[in-house]
mmCIF file of C-alpha atoms in Angstrom:
data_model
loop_
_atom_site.group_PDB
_atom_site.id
_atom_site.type_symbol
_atom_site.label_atom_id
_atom_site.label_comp_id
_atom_site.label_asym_id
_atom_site.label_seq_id
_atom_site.Cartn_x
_atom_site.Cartn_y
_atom_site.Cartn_z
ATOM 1 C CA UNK A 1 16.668 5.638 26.110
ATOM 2 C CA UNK A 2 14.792 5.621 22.688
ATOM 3 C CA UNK A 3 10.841 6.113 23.049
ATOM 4 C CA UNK A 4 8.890 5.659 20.162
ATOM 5 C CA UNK A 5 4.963 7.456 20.167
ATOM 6 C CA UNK A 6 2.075 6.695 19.565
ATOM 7 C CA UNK A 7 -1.603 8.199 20.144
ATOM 8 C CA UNK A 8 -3.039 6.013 23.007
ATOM 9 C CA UNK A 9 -6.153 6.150 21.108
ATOM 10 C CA UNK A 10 -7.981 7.736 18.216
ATOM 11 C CA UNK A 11 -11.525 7.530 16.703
ATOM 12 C CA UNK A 12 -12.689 7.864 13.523
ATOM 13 C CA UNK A 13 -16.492 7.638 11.822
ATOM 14 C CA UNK A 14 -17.081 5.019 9.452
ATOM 15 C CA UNK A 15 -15.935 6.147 5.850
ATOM 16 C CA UNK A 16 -13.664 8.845 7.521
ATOM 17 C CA UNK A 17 -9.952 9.416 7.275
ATOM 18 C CA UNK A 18 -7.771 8.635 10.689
ATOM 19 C CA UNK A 19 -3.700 9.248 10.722
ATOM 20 C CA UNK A 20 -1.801 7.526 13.324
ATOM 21 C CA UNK A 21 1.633 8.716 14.032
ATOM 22 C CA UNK A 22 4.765 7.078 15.315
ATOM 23 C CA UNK A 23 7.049 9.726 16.684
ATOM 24 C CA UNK A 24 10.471 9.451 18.754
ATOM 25 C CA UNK A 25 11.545 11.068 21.807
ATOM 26 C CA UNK A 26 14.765 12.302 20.117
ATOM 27 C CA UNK A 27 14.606 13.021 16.481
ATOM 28 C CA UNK A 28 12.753 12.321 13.896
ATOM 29 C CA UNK A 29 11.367 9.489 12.105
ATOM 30 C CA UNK A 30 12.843 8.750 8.651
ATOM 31 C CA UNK A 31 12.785 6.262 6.419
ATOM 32 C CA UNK A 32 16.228 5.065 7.690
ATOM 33 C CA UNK A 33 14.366 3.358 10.125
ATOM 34 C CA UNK A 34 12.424 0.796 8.216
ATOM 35 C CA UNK A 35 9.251 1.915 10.190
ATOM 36 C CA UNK A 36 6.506 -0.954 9.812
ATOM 37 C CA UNK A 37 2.473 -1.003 10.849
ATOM 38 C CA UNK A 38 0.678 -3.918 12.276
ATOM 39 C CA UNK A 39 -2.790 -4.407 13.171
ATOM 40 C CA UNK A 40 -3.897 -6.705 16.105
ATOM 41 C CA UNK A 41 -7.398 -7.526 17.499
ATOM 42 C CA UNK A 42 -7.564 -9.321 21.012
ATOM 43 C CA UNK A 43 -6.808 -12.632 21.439
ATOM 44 C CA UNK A 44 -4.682 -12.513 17.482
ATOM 45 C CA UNK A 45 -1.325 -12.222 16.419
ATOM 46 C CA UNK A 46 -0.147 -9.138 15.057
ATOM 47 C CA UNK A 47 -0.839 -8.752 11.045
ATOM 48 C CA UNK A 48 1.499 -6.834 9.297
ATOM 49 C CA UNK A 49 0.097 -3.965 6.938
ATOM 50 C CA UNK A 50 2.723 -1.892 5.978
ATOM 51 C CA UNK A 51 6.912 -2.401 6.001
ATOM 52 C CA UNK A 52 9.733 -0.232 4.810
ATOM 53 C CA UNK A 53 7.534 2.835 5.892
ATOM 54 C CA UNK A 54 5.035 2.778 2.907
ATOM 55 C CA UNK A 55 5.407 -1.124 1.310
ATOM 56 C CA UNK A 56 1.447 -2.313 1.629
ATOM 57 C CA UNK A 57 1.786 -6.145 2.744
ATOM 58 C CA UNK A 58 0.052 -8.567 0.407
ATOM 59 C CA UNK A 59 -3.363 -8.903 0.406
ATOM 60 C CA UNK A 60 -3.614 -5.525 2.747
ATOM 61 C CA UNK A 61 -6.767 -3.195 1.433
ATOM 62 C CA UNK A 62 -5.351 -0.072 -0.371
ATOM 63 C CA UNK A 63 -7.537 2.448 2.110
ATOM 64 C CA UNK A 64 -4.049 1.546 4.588
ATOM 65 C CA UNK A 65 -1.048 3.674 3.145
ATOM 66 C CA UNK A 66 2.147 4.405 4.740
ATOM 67 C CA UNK A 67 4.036 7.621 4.543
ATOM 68 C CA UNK A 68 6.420 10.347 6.723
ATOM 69 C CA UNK A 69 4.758 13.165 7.587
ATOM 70 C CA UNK A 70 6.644 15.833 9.031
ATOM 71 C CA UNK A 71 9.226 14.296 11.580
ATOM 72 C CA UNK A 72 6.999 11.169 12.059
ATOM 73 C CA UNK A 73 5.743 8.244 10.755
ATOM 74 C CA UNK A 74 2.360 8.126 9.529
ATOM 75 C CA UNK A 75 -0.453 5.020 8.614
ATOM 76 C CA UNK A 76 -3.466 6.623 7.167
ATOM 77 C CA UNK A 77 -6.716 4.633 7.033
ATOM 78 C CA UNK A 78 -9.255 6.276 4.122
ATOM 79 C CA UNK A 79 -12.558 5.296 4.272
ATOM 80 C CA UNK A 80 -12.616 3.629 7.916
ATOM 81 C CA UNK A 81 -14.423 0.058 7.976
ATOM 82 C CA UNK A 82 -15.732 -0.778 11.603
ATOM 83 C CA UNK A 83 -13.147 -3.975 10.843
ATOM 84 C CA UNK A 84 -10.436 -1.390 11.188
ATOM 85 C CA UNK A 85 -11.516 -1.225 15.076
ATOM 86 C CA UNK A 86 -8.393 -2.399 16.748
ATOM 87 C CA UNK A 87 -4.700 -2.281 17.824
ATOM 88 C CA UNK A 88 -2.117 -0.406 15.757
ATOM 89 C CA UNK A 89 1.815 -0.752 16.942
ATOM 90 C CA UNK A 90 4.688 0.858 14.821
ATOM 91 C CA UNK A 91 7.998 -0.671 15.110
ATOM 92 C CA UNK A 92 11.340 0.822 14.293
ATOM 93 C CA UNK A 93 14.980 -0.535 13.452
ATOM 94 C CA UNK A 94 17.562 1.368 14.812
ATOM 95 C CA UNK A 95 20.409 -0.658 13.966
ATOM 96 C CA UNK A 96 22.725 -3.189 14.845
ATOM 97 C CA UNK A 97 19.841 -5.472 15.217
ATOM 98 C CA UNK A 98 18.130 -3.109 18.041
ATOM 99 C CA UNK A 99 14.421 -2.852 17.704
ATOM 100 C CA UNK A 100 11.489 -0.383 19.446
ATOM 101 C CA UNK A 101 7.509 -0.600 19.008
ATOM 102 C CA UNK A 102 5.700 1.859 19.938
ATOM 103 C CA UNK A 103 3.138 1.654 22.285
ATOM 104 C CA UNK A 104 0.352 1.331 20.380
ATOM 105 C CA UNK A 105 -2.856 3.091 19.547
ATOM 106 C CA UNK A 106 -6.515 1.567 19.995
ATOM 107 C CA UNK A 107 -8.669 2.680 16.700
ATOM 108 C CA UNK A 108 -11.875 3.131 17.671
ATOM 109 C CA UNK A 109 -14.826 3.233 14.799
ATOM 110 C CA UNK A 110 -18.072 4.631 15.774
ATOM 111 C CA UNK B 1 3.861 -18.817 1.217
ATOM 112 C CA UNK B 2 5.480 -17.473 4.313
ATOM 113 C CA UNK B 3 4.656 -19.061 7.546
ATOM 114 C CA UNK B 4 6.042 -19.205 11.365
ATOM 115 C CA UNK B 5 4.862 -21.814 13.187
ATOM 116 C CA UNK B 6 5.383 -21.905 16.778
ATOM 117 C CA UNK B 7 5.563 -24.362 19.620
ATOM 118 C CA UNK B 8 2.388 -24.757 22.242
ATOM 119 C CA UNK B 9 1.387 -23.355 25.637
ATOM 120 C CA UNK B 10 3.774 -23.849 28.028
ATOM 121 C CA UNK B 11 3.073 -23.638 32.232
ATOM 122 C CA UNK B 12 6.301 -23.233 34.122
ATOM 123 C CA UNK B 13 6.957 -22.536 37.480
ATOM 124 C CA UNK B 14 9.082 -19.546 39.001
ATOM 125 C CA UNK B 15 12.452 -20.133 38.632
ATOM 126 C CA UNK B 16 12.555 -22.569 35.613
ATOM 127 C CA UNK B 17 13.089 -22.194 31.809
ATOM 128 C CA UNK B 18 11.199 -21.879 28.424
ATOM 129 C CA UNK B 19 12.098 -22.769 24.936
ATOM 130 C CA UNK B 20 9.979 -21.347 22.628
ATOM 131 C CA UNK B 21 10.674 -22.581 18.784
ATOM 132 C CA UNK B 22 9.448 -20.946 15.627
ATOM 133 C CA UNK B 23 9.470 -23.414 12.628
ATOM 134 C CA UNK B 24 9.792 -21.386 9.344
ATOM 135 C CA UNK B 25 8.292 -22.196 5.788
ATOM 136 C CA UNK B 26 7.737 -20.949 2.441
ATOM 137 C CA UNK B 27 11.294 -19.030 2.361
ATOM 138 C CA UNK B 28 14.632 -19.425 2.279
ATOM 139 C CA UNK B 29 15.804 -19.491 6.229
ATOM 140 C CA UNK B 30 18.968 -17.898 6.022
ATOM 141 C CA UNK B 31 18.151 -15.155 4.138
ATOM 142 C CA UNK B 32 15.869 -13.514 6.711
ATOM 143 C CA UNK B 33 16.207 -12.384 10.092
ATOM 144 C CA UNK B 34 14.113 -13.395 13.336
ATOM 145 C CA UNK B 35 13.099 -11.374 15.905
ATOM 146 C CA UNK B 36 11.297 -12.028 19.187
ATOM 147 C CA UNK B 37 8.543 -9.804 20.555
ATOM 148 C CA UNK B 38 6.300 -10.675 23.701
ATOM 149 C CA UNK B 39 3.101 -8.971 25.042
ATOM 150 C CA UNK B 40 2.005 -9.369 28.902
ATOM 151 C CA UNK B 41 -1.937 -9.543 29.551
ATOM 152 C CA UNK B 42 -3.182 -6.239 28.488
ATOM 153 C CA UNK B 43 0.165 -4.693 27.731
ATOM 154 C CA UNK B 44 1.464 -3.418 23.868
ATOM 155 C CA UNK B 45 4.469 -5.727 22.123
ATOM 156 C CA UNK B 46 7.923 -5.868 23.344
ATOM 157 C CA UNK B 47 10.764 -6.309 21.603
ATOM 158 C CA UNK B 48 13.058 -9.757 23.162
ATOM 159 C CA UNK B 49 15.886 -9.763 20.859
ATOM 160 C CA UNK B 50 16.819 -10.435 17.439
ATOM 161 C CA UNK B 51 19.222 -13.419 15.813
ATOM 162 C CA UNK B 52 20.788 -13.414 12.606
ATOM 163 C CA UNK B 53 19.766 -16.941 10.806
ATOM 164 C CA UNK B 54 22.802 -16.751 8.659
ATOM 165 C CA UNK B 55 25.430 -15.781 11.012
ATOM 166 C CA UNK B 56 23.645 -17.046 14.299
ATOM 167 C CA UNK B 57 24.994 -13.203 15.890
ATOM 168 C CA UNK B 58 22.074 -11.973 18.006
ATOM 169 C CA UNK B 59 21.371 -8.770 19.989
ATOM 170 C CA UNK B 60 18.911 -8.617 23.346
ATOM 171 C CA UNK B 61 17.730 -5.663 24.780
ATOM 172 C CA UNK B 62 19.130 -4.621 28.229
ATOM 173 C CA UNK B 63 16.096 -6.238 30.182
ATOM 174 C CA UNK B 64 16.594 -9.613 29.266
ATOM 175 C CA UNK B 65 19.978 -9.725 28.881
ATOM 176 C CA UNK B 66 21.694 -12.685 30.553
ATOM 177 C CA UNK B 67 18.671 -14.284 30.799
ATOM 178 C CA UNK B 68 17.879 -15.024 27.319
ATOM 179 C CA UNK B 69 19.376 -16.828 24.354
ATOM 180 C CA UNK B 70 18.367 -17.236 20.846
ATOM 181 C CA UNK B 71 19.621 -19.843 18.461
ATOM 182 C CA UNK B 72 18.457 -21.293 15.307
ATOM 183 C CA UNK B 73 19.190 -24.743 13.470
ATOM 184 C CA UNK B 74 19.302 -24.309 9.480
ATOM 185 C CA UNK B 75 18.596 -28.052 9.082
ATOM 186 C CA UNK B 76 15.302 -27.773 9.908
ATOM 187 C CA UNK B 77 14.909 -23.944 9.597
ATOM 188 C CA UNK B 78 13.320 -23.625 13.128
ATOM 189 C CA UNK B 79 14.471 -20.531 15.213
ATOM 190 C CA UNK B 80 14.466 -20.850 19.088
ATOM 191 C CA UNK B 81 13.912 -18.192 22.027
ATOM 192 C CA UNK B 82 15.414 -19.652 25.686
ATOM 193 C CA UNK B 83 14.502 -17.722 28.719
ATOM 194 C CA UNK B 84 15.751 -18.903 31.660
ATOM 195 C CA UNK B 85 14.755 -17.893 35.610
ATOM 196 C CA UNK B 86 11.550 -17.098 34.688
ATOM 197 C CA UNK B 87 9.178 -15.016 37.064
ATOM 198 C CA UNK B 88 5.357 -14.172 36.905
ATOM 199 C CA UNK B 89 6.364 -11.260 35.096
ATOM 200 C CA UNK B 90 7.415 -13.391 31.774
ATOM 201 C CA UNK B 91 3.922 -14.346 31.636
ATOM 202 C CA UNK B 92 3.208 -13.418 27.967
ATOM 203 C CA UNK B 93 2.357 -14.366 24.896
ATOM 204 C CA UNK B 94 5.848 -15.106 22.539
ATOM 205 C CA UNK B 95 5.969 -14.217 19.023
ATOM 206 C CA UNK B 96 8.330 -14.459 16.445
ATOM 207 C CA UNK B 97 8.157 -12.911 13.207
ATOM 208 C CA UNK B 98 10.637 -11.951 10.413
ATOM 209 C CA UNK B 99 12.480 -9.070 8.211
ATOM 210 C CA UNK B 100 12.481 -9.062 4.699
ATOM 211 C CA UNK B 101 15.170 -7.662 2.076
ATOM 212 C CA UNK B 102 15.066 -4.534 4.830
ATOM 213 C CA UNK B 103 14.986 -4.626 8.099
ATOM 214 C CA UNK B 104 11.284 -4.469 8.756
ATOM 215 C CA UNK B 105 8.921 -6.481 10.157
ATOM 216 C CA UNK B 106 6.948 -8.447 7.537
ATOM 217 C CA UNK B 107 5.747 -11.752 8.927
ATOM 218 C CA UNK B 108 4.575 -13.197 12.242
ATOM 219 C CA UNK B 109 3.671 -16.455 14.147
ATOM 220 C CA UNK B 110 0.948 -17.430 15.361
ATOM 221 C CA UNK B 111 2.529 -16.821 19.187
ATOM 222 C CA UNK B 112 2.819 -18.848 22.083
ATOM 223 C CA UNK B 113 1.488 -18.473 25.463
ATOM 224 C CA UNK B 114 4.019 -18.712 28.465
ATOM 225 C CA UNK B 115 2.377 -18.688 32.347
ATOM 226 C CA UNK B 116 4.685 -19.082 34.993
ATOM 227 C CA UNK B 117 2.753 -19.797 38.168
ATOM 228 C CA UNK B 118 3.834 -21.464 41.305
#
């Protein structure tokens, strides 16, 4: 069964750099797998930040970039706002219409 | 611009059915995919399946399967999510949100909260 990773949670200081990763059980993460990020706070629906592994959706602040770092999938937030405190859940397509999200990481800012 | 709008609340009781719809806008339906994710109370997002607006073929992960269907009617360019014998464990909140020109998740709605509770 395919397990995508995440970091359960992560801090970062305001104006730092935070990555958060998106890793598989079995392989590695490549950009055959149409990784996207998405940012929820409680009570919201998931926003979308970045698709097709590094695409930046529209009107999302350039400090959020998408990339592949080693065998994983990476968001990197430069220059942390304490807005930035919240969910973050990768998703992956693995074909034939199959989807996984990862589990999620809580961004903490403090 | 791009916008899923879903149906309201709904309280069911055990056993019973839901049919969520997912109304979409500022696009051309059948050139995007639809997929269905739910979260429990306190729990991440899970994937519920995925239906192809043009072709109406859909896929639905192992869990769910036989007790969900997915359709979608291009006249009004809405996109529904059935799941039937429901338990307290479909409690969630529903969302559906869309691919783009790759399939990747670019757009969601606003979600809709299911409670089953005798």
């Amino acid at each position: 069964q395919t397990v995508v990773t995440q970091e359960p949670s992560l801090s970062v200081s305001p104006g730092g750099t935070v990555t958060l990763t998106c890793g598989l059980n079995s392989g590695s993460v490549t950009t055959n797998y149409y990784v996207s990020w998405h940012q929820q706070s409680p009570g919201q629906a998931p926003r979308t930040l970045i698709y097709s592994t590094n695409t930046r959706s529209s009107g999302v602040p350039n400090r959020f970039s998408g990339s592949i770092l080693g065998n994983k999938a990476a968001l990197t937030i430069t220059g942390a706002q304490a807005a930035d405190e919240s969910y973050y859940y990768c998703v992956l397509y693995m074909g034939r219409g199959i989807w996984v999200f990862g589990g999620g990481t809580k961004l903490t800012v403090l | 611009q791009v916008q899923l709008v879903q149906s309201g609340a709904e309280v069911k009781k055990p056993g019973a059915s839901v049919k969520v719809s997912c109304k979409a806008s500022g696009y051309t339906f059948t050139s995007y995919n639809i997929i269905w994710v739910r979260q429990a109370p306190g729990q991440g997002l899970e994937w519920m399946g995925w239906i192809n607006t043009y072709t109406a073929d859909t896929k639905y992960p192992q869990k769910v399967q036989g007790r969900v269907t997915m359709t979608r009617d291009t006249s009004t360019n809405t996109a529904y999510m059935e799941l039937r014998s429901l338990t307290s464990d479909d409690t969630a909140v529903y969302y559906c949100a869309k691919d783009g020109s790759e399939p990747t998740v670019d757009s969601w709605g606003q979600g809709t909260l299911v409670t089953v509770s005798s």
